[in-house]
PDB file of C-alpha atoms in Angstrom:
ATOM      1  CA  MET A   1      -0.055   0.103   0.189  1.00  0.00           C
ATOM      2  CA  GLU A   2       2.992   2.508   1.043  1.00  0.00           C
ATOM      3  CA  LEU A   3       4.617   2.017  -2.506  1.00  0.00           C
ATOM      4  CA  ILE A   4       1.120   2.370  -4.304  1.00  0.00           C
ATOM      5  CA  ILE A   5       1.109   5.606  -2.528  1.00  0.00           C
ATOM      6  CA  ILE A   6       4.670   6.695  -3.086  1.00  0.00           C
ATOM      7  CA  PHE A   7       4.066   5.738  -6.583  1.00  0.00           C
ATOM      8  CA  PHE A   8       1.254   8.075  -7.160  1.00  0.00           C
ATOM      9  CA  VAL A   9       2.872  10.968  -5.197  1.00  0.00           C
ATOM     10  CA  PHE A  10       6.036  10.581  -7.914  1.00  0.00           C
ATOM     11  CA  LEU A  11       3.694  10.282 -10.588  1.00  0.00           C
ATOM     12  CA  PHE A  12       1.574  13.623  -9.640  1.00  0.00           C
ATOM     13  CA  VAL A  13       5.267  15.180  -9.077  1.00  0.00           C
ATOM     14  CA  THR A  14       6.648  14.100 -12.503  1.00  0.00           C
ATOM     15  CA  ILE A  15       3.268  15.584 -13.963  1.00  0.00           C
ATOM     16  CA  LEU A  16       3.671  18.863 -12.510  1.00  0.00           C
ATOM     17  CA  ALA A  17       7.481  18.807 -13.235  1.00  0.00           C
ATOM     18  CA  GLY A  18       6.188  18.713 -17.054  1.00  0.00           C
ATOM     19  CA  ILE A  19       3.855  21.468 -16.997  1.00  0.00           C
ATOM     20  CA  ARG A  20       5.569  25.005 -17.637  1.00  0.00           C
ATOM     21  CA  ILE A  21       3.526  28.364 -17.847  1.00  0.00           C
ATOM     22  CA  ILE A  22       4.952  30.975 -20.110  1.00  0.00           C
ATOM     23  CA  PRO A  23       3.674  34.267 -19.404  1.00  0.00           C
ATOM     24  CA  GLU A  24       3.055  37.033 -21.945  1.00  0.00           C
ATOM     25  CA  GLY A  25       5.867  38.628 -23.198  1.00  0.00           C
ATOM     26  CA  PHE A  26       8.039  35.893 -22.574  1.00  0.00           C
ATOM     27  CA  GLN A  27       9.446  32.791 -24.829  1.00  0.00           C
ATOM     28  CA  GLY A  28      10.913  29.582 -22.999  1.00  0.00           C
ATOM     29  CA  LEU A  29      13.895  27.701 -24.531  1.00  0.00           C
ATOM     30  CA  VAL A  30      13.580  24.200 -24.120  1.00  0.00           C
ATOM     31  CA  LEU A  31      17.155  22.407 -23.393  1.00  0.00           C
ATOM     32  CA  THR A  32      16.970  18.632 -23.917  1.00  0.00           C
ATOM     33  CA  LEU A  33      19.729  17.026 -22.045  1.00  0.00           C
ATOM     34  CA  GLY A  34      21.673  20.578 -22.408  1.00  0.00           C
ATOM     35  CA  LYS A  35      21.151  21.236 -26.092  1.00  0.00           C
ATOM     36  CA  TYR A  36      18.729  23.528 -27.566  1.00  0.00           C
ATOM     37  CA  SER A  37      15.680  21.868 -28.953  1.00  0.00           C
ATOM     38  CA  ARG A  38      12.709  24.264 -29.289  1.00  0.00           C
ATOM     39  CA  VAL A  39      10.976  27.358 -28.423  1.00  0.00           C
ATOM     40  CA  LEU A  40       7.940  27.648 -25.931  1.00  0.00           C
ATOM     41  CA  ASN A  41       5.388  30.167 -26.637  1.00  0.00           C
ATOM     42  CA  PRO A  42       3.258  32.183 -23.873  1.00  0.00           C
ATOM     43  CA  GLY A  43       0.566  29.907 -22.229  1.00  0.00           C
ATOM     44  CA  LEU A  44       0.449  26.313 -20.869  1.00  0.00           C
ATOM     45  CA  ASN A  45       3.135  24.097 -22.576  1.00  0.00           C
ATOM     46  CA  ILE A  46       4.335  20.370 -21.530  1.00  0.00           C
ATOM     47  CA  ILE A  47       7.731  19.488 -21.393  1.00  0.00           C
ATOM     48  CA  ILE A  48       9.515  15.987 -20.607  1.00  0.00           C
ATOM     49  CA  PRO A  49      10.407  16.020 -16.670  1.00  0.00           C
ATOM     50  CA  TYR A  50      13.463  15.440 -15.762  1.00  0.00           C
ATOM     51  CA  LEU A  51      15.130  15.506 -19.241  1.00  0.00           C
ATOM     52  CA  GLU A  52      14.170  18.919 -20.274  1.00  0.00           C
ATOM     53  CA  THR A  53      14.492  22.086 -19.150  1.00  0.00           C
ATOM     54  CA  VAL A  54      13.400  25.582 -19.841  1.00  0.00           C
ATOM     55  CA  GLN A  55      14.995  28.806 -19.724  1.00  0.00           C
ATOM     56  CA  LYS A  56      12.707  31.878 -19.884  1.00  0.00           C
ATOM     57  CA  VAL A  57      13.418  35.171 -22.354  1.00  0.00           C
ATOM     58  CA  ASP A  58      12.168  38.213 -22.252  1.00  0.00           C
ATOM     59  CA  ILE A  59      10.975  39.309 -25.793  1.00  0.00           C
ATOM     60  CA  ARG A  60       9.334  43.008 -24.706  1.00  0.00           C
ATOM     61  CA  GLU A  61      11.080  46.044 -25.407  1.00  0.00           C
ATOM     62  CA  GLN A  62      13.581  47.221 -23.001  1.00  0.00           C
ATOM     63  CA  VAL A  63      15.339  50.135 -21.868  1.00  0.00           C
ATOM     64  CA  MET A  64      19.500  50.302 -21.294  1.00  0.00           C
ATOM     65  CA  ASP A  65      21.217  53.497 -20.193  1.00  0.00           C
ATOM     66  CA  ILE A  66      24.240  54.741 -21.942  1.00  0.00           C
ATOM     67  CA  PRO A  67      26.600  55.994 -18.782  1.00  0.00           C
ATOM     68  CA  ASN A  68      28.306  59.148 -18.878  1.00  0.00           C
ATOM     69  CA  GLN A  69      31.051  59.130 -21.879  1.00  0.00           C
ATOM     70  CA  GLU A  70      33.669  61.841 -22.123  1.00  0.00           C
ATOM     71  CA  THR A  71      34.011  62.388 -25.865  1.00  0.00           C
ATOM     72  CA  ILE A  72      35.864  65.253 -27.907  1.00  0.00           C
ATOM     73  CA  THR A  73      33.733  66.480 -30.859  1.00  0.00           C
ATOM     74  CA  LEU A  74      35.333  67.770 -34.430  1.00  0.00           C
ATOM     75  CA  ASP A  75      36.350  71.051 -33.433  1.00  0.00           C
ATOM     76  CA  ASN A  76      38.336  69.991 -30.233  1.00  0.00           C
ATOM     77  CA  VAL A  77      35.603  70.406 -27.210  1.00  0.00           C
ATOM     78  CA  SER A  78      35.448  68.314 -24.512  1.00  0.00           C
ATOM     79  CA  CYS A  79      32.223  67.116 -23.446  1.00  0.00           C
ATOM     80  CA  VAL A  80      30.262  64.511 -21.056  1.00  0.00           C
ATOM     81  CA  ILE A  81      27.363  62.956 -22.887  1.00  0.00           C
ATOM     82  CA  ASP A  82      24.854  60.030 -21.836  1.00  0.00           C
ATOM     83  CA  GLY A  83      21.981  58.219 -23.593  1.00  0.00           C
ATOM     84  CA  ILE A  84      19.445  55.589 -23.790  1.00  0.00           C
ATOM     85  CA  VAL A  85      19.271  52.381 -25.828  1.00  0.00           C
ATOM     86  CA  ARG A  86      15.727  50.833 -26.637  1.00  0.00           C
ATOM     87  CA  PHE A  87      15.887  47.096 -28.203  1.00  0.00           C
ATOM     88  CA  LYS A  88      13.963  44.217 -28.379  1.00  0.00           C
ATOM     89  CA  VAL A  89      15.065  40.426 -28.310  1.00  0.00           C
ATOM     90  CA  VAL A  90      13.701  39.092 -31.664  1.00  0.00           C
ATOM     91  CA  ASN A  91      15.676  35.809 -31.983  1.00  0.00           C
ATOM     92  CA  PRO A  92      16.018  34.509 -28.318  1.00  0.00           C
ATOM     93  CA  PRO A  93      18.283  31.253 -29.110  1.00  0.00           C
ATOM     94  CA  VAL A  94      20.741  33.414 -30.994  1.00  0.00           C
ATOM     95  CA  ALA A  95      20.447  36.356 -28.211  1.00  0.00           C
ATOM     96  CA  ILE A  96      20.696  33.358 -25.445  1.00  0.00           C
ATOM     97  CA  PHE A  97      23.152  30.688 -26.947  1.00  0.00           C
ATOM     98  CA  LYS A  98      25.411  32.648 -29.783  1.00  0.00           C
ATOM     99  CA  VAL A  99      26.462  35.611 -27.395  1.00  0.00           C
ATOM    100  CA  GLN A 100      27.671  36.132 -23.907  1.00  0.00           C
ATOM    101  CA  ASN A 101      25.236  38.647 -22.085  1.00  0.00           C
ATOM    102  CA  PHE A 102      23.870  40.085 -25.017  1.00  0.00           C
ATOM    103  CA  ARG A 103      23.156  43.197 -22.982  1.00  0.00           C
ATOM    104  CA  ASN A 104      26.813  43.428 -22.389  1.00  0.00           C
ATOM    105  CA  GLN A 105      27.290  43.525 -25.529  1.00  0.00           C
ATOM    106  CA  ILE A 106      24.789  46.196 -26.639  1.00  0.00           C
ATOM    107  CA  SER A 107      26.194  48.663 -23.853  1.00  0.00           C
ATOM    108  CA  ALA A 108      29.621  48.181 -24.856  1.00  0.00           C
ATOM    109  CA  LYS A 109      28.786  48.732 -28.787  1.00  0.00           C
ATOM    110  CA  SER A 110      26.573  51.647 -27.850  1.00  0.00           C
ATOM    111  CA  GLN A 111      29.374  53.547 -26.008  1.00  0.00           C
ATOM    112  CA  THR A 112      31.949  53.032 -28.859  1.00  0.00           C
ATOM    113  CA  ALA A 113      29.444  54.313 -31.243  1.00  0.00           C
ATOM    114  CA  LEU A 114      28.740  57.090 -29.384  1.00  0.00           C
ATOM    115  CA  ARG A 115      32.139  58.330 -29.175  1.00  0.00           C
ATOM    116  CA  ASP A 116      33.189  57.672 -32.694  1.00  0.00           C
ATOM    117  CA  VAL A 117      29.613  59.751 -33.982  1.00  0.00           C
ATOM    118  CA  VAL A 118      30.244  62.506 -31.404  1.00  0.00           C
ATOM    119  CA  GLY A 119      34.110  62.987 -32.979  1.00  0.00           C
ATOM    120  CA  SER A 120      32.976  63.336 -36.341  1.00  0.00           C
ATOM    121  CA  VAL A 121      30.738  66.360 -35.995  1.00  0.00           C
ATOM    122  CA  SER A 122      31.365  69.812 -34.569  1.00  0.00           C
ATOM    123  CA  LEU A 123      29.629  70.950 -31.115  1.00  0.00           C
ATOM    124  CA  ASP A 124      27.119  73.303 -33.110  1.00  0.00           C
ATOM    125  CA  ASP A 125      25.835  70.376 -35.129  1.00  0.00           C
ATOM    126  CA  LEU A 126      26.051  67.889 -31.871  1.00  0.00           C
ATOM    127  CA  LEU A 127      23.834  70.649 -30.110  1.00  0.00           C
ATOM    128  CA  SER A 128      21.469  71.305 -33.017  1.00  0.00           C
ATOM    129  CA  LYS A 129      20.876  67.781 -34.770  1.00  0.00           C
ATOM    130  CA  ARG A 130      21.165  65.727 -31.729  1.00  0.00           C
ATOM    131  CA  THR A 131      18.416  63.722 -33.140  1.00  0.00           C
ATOM    132  CA  THR A 132      20.822  63.079 -36.309  1.00  0.00           C
ATOM    133  CA  VAL A 133      23.766  62.078 -34.186  1.00  0.00           C
ATOM    134  CA  ALA A 134      21.105  59.583 -32.501  1.00  0.00           C
ATOM    135  CA  GLU A 135      20.417  57.776 -35.821  1.00  0.00           C
ATOM    136  CA  GLU A 136      23.941  57.591 -36.694  1.00  0.00           C
ATOM    137  CA  ILE A 137      24.767  55.728 -33.423  1.00  0.00           C
ATOM    138  CA  LYS A 138      21.412  53.441 -33.615  1.00  0.00           C
ATOM    139  CA  GLY A 139      22.528  52.500 -37.361  1.00  0.00           C
ATOM    140  CA  ILE A 140      26.186  51.274 -36.032  1.00  0.00           C
ATOM    141  CA  VAL A 141      24.674  49.631 -32.933  1.00  0.00           C
ATOM    142  CA  ASP A 142      21.587  48.171 -35.158  1.00  0.00           C
ATOM    143  CA  VAL A 143      24.052  46.223 -37.607  1.00  0.00           C
ATOM    144  CA  ALA A 144      26.061  44.574 -34.765  1.00  0.00           C
ATOM    145  CA  ALA A 145      23.003  43.481 -32.628  1.00  0.00           C
ATOM    146  CA  GLU A 146      21.294  41.943 -35.937  1.00  0.00           C
ATOM    147  CA  ASN A 147      24.263  38.833 -35.095  1.00  0.00           C
ATOM    148  CA  TRP A 148      22.848  39.029 -31.463  1.00  0.00           C
ATOM    149  CA  GLY A 149      19.437  38.124 -32.023  1.00  0.00           C
ATOM    150  CA  VAL A 150      18.563  41.754 -31.337  1.00  0.00           C
ATOM    151  CA  ASP A 151      16.818  44.839 -32.877  1.00  0.00           C
ATOM    152  CA  ILE A 152      17.783  48.197 -31.791  1.00  0.00           C
ATOM    153  CA  SER A 153      14.521  50.241 -31.821  1.00  0.00           C
ATOM    154  CA  ALA A 154      15.600  53.703 -30.739  1.00  0.00           C
ATOM    155  CA  VAL A 155      18.889  55.569 -29.486  1.00  0.00           C
ATOM    156  CA  GLU A 156      18.437  58.909 -27.621  1.00  0.00           C
ATOM    157  CA  VAL A 157      21.298  61.427 -26.752  1.00  0.00           C
ATOM    158  CA  GLN A 158      19.885  62.888 -23.444  1.00  0.00           C
ATOM    159  CA  ASN A 159      22.440  64.818 -21.398  1.00  0.00           C
ATOM    160  CA  ILE A 160      25.534  66.924 -23.258  1.00  0.00           C
ATOM    161  CA  GLU A 161      27.703  68.403 -20.436  1.00  0.00           C
ATOM    162  CA  ILE A 162      30.071  71.124 -21.821  1.00  0.00           C
ATOM    163  CA  PRO A 163      32.983  73.138 -19.862  1.00  0.00           C
ATOM    164  CA  ALA A 164      31.915  76.427 -18.215  1.00  0.00           C
ATOM    165  CA  ASP A 165      33.568  78.706 -20.196  1.00  0.00           C
ATOM    166  CA  MET A 166      32.622  77.352 -23.249  1.00  0.00           C
ATOM    167  CA  LYS A 167      28.841  77.837 -22.056  1.00  0.00           C
ATOM    168  CA  ARG A 168      29.755  81.681 -21.389  1.00  0.00           C
ATOM    169  CA  ALA A 169      31.073  81.933 -24.581  1.00  0.00           C
ATOM    170  CA  MET A 170      27.598  80.246 -26.273  1.00  0.00           C
ATOM    171  CA  ALA A 171      25.358  82.743 -24.077  1.00  0.00           C
ATOM    172  CA  GLN A 172      27.616  85.490 -25.070  1.00  0.00           C
ATOM    173  CA  GLN A 173      27.180  84.817 -28.819  1.00  0.00           C
ATOM    174  CA  ALA A 174      23.467  84.451 -28.149  1.00  0.00           C
ATOM    175  CA  GLU A 175      23.064  87.452 -26.917  1.00  0.00           C
ATOM    176  CA  ALA A 176      24.944  89.239 -29.703  1.00  0.00           C
ATOM    177  CA  GLU A 177      22.946  87.421 -32.219  1.00  0.00           C
ATOM    178  CA  ARG A 178      19.542  88.659 -30.306  1.00  0.00           C
ATOM    179  CA  ASP A 179      21.029  92.321 -30.483  1.00  0.00           C
ATOM    180  CA  LYS A 180      21.823  91.662 -34.050  1.00  0.00           C
ATOM    181  CA  LYS A 181      18.317  90.934 -34.573  1.00  0.00           C
ATOM    182  CA  ALA A 182      16.720  93.472 -32.635  1.00  0.00           C
ATOM    183  CA  ARG A 183      19.006  96.224 -34.592  1.00  0.00           C
ATOM    184  CA  ILE A 184      18.110  95.080 -38.115  1.00  0.00           C
ATOM    185  CA  ILE A 185      14.382  95.140 -37.151  1.00  0.00           C
ATOM    186  CA  LYS A 186      14.667  98.441 -35.712  1.00  0.00           C
ATOM    187  CA  ALA A 187      16.425  99.649 -38.767  1.00  0.00           C
ATOM    188  CA  GLU A 188      13.637  98.231 -40.931  1.00  0.00           C
ATOM    189  CA  GLY A 189      11.174  99.410 -39.229  1.00  0.00           C
ATOM    190  CA  GLU A 190      12.679 103.103 -38.985  1.00  0.00           C
ATOM    191  CA  LYS A 191      13.284 102.706 -43.065  1.00  0.00           C
ATOM    192  CA  GLU A 192       9.613 102.117 -43.680  1.00  0.00           C
ATOM    193  CA  ALA A 193       8.670 104.884 -41.002  1.00  0.00           C
ATOM    194  CA  SER A 194      11.052 107.390 -43.134  1.00  0.00           C
ATOM    195  CA  VAL A 195       9.530 106.248 -46.448  1.00  0.00           C
ATOM    196  CA  LYS A 196       6.044 107.013 -45.010  1.00  0.00           C
ATOM    197  CA  LEU A 197       7.104 110.129 -43.559  1.00  0.00           C
ATOM    198  CA  SER A 198       8.518 111.139 -46.804  1.00  0.00           C
ATOM    199  CA  GLU A 199       5.390 110.412 -48.855  1.00  0.00           C
ATOM    200  CA  ALA A 200       3.386 112.551 -46.455  1.00  0.00           C
ATOM    201  CA  ALA A 201       5.694 115.542 -46.575  1.00  0.00           C
ATOM    202  CA  GLY A 202       5.586 115.729 -50.302  1.00  0.00           C
ATOM    203  CA  ILE A 203       1.441 115.279 -49.946  1.00  0.00           C
ATOM    204  CA  LEU A 204       1.732 118.383 -47.292  1.00  0.00           C
ATOM    205  CA  ALA A 205       3.880 120.202 -49.488  1.00  0.00           C
ATOM    206  CA  ASN A 206       1.739 120.077 -52.769  1.00  0.00           C
ATOM    207  CA  ASN A 207      -1.413 121.365 -50.964  1.00  0.00           C
ATOM    208  CA  LYS A 208      -1.093 124.901 -49.669  1.00  0.00           C
ATOM    209  CA  GLY A 209      -1.912 125.321 -46.138  1.00  0.00           C
ATOM    210  CA  ALA A 210      -1.773 122.150 -45.400  1.00  0.00           C
ATOM    211  CA  LEU A 211       1.232 121.625 -43.125  1.00  0.00           C
ATOM    212  CA  SER A 212      -0.065 124.654 -41.197  1.00  0.00           C
ATOM    213  CA  LEU A 213      -3.780 123.122 -40.540  1.00  0.00           C
ATOM    214  CA  ARG A 214      -1.825 119.871 -39.493  1.00  0.00           C
ATOM    215  CA  THR A 215       0.565 121.739 -36.985  1.00  0.00           C
ATOM    216  CA  LEU A 216      -2.939 123.550 -35.430  1.00  0.00           C
ATOM    217  CA  GLN A 217      -4.569 120.150 -35.222  1.00  0.00           C
ATOM    218  CA  THR A 218      -1.276 118.385 -33.309  1.00  0.00           C
ATOM    219  CA  LEU A 219      -1.108 121.648 -30.939  1.00  0.00           C
ATOM    220  CA  LYS A 220      -4.883 120.788 -29.828  1.00  0.00           C
ATOM    221  CA  GLU A 221      -4.409 117.128 -29.361  1.00  0.00           C
ATOM    222  CA  ILE A 222      -1.297 117.836 -27.195  1.00  0.00           C
ATOM    223  CA  SER A 223      -2.996 120.700 -25.393  1.00  0.00           C
ATOM    224  CA  ALA A 224      -5.771 118.302 -23.996  1.00  0.00           C
ATOM    225  CA  ASP A 225      -3.848 118.101 -20.684  1.00  0.00           C
ATOM    226  CA  PRO A 226      -3.384 121.385 -18.950  1.00  0.00           C
ATOM    227  CA  ALA A 227      -0.646 120.135 -16.960  1.00  0.00           C
ATOM    228  CA  GLN A 228       1.837 119.938 -19.973  1.00  0.00           C
ATOM    229  CA  LYS A 229       4.096 122.481 -20.744  1.00  0.00           C
ATOM    230  CA  ILE A 230       3.636 123.371 -24.839  1.00  0.00           C
ATOM    231  CA  ILE A 231       5.925 125.102 -26.818  1.00  0.00           C
ATOM    232  CA  MET A 232       3.998 126.519 -29.576  1.00  0.00           C
ATOM    233  CA  THR A 233       5.974 127.616 -33.087  1.00  0.00           C
ATOM    234  CA  ILE A 234       3.961 129.750 -35.339  1.00  0.00           C
ATOM    235  CA  PRO A 235       4.760 129.104 -39.183  1.00  0.00           C
ATOM    236  CA  ASN A 236       5.752 132.365 -40.837  1.00  0.00           C
ATOM    237  CA  ASP A 237       2.586 131.928 -43.295  1.00  0.00           C
ATOM    238  CA  PHE A 238       0.459 131.421 -40.482  1.00  0.00           C
ATOM    239  CA  PHE A 239      -1.244 135.176 -40.578  1.00  0.00           C
ATOM    240  CA  GLU A 240      -1.919 134.743 -44.247  1.00  0.00           C
ATOM    241  CA  ILE A 241      -3.763 131.454 -43.538  1.00  0.00           C
ATOM    242  CA  GLY A 242      -5.754 133.386 -41.176  1.00  0.00           C
ATOM    243  CA  ASN A 243      -6.609 136.133 -43.549  1.00  0.00           C
ATOM    244  CA  ILE A 244      -7.479 133.327 -45.711  1.00  0.00           C
ATOM    245  CA  VAL A 245      -9.557 131.619 -43.423  1.00  0.00           C
ATOM    246  CA  LYS A 246     -11.475 135.089 -42.792  1.00  0.00           C
ATOM    247  CA  SER A 247     -12.076 136.024 -46.323  1.00  0.00           C
ATOM    248  CA  MET A 248     -13.663 132.175 -46.722  1.00  0.00           C
ATOM    249  CA  LYS A 249     -15.783 133.220 -44.131  1.00  0.00           C
ATOM    250  CA  GLU A 250     -16.948 136.865 -45.247  1.00  0.00           C
ATOM    251  CA  LYS A 251     -17.925 135.284 -48.627  1.00  0.00           C
TER     252      LYS A 251
END
């Protein structure tokens, strides 16, 4: 009786040992007596107990940091850069059995590619074309990662640290550019205003008494506030205008 109980217990344990549940986002690599034989997809799977073992592999997209790298740009500016790499295992058997620790391989290749690409561009291009630089790094890493069963989905350059004296020089340059643009805009405005004033002066000059009447209108407008001091200038033909207006009223 005891042997029967032991047998059924052993059979139950054996059946349980042959059941493998692979969660979504993973795949299972089956090793038969240490040799790779097949892939298990997510869900309930059956293996041969004691002869087969299963190694789970994460096939979801993963993120890896690129640690700070001290690099020198094409124009000999030293800077410290870091970033991230987004990747996904697309061929689990290759990633696990054909390369030792594929994560370390991706990290090392990303650091090397980052230094190489940054060394081929100037500081201005590095700051203004960060996306382009990241795409170049991704292309280099992706070619190597194909042999490791990994697909590189994106590389992002995050922080770029430059020397303090270079920051001050760039700030001064930016301020000079802003001042230059402001002066140009102001000069263009004055140019347009001078053209309009010239046209207005021509119109007033061709109409007798128009300039004097305009002067009187301006004085009326600025005299609305009695607290203001007003300096009045009477044109030479003021009295002549008055006589013209008087004669018009008599008629």
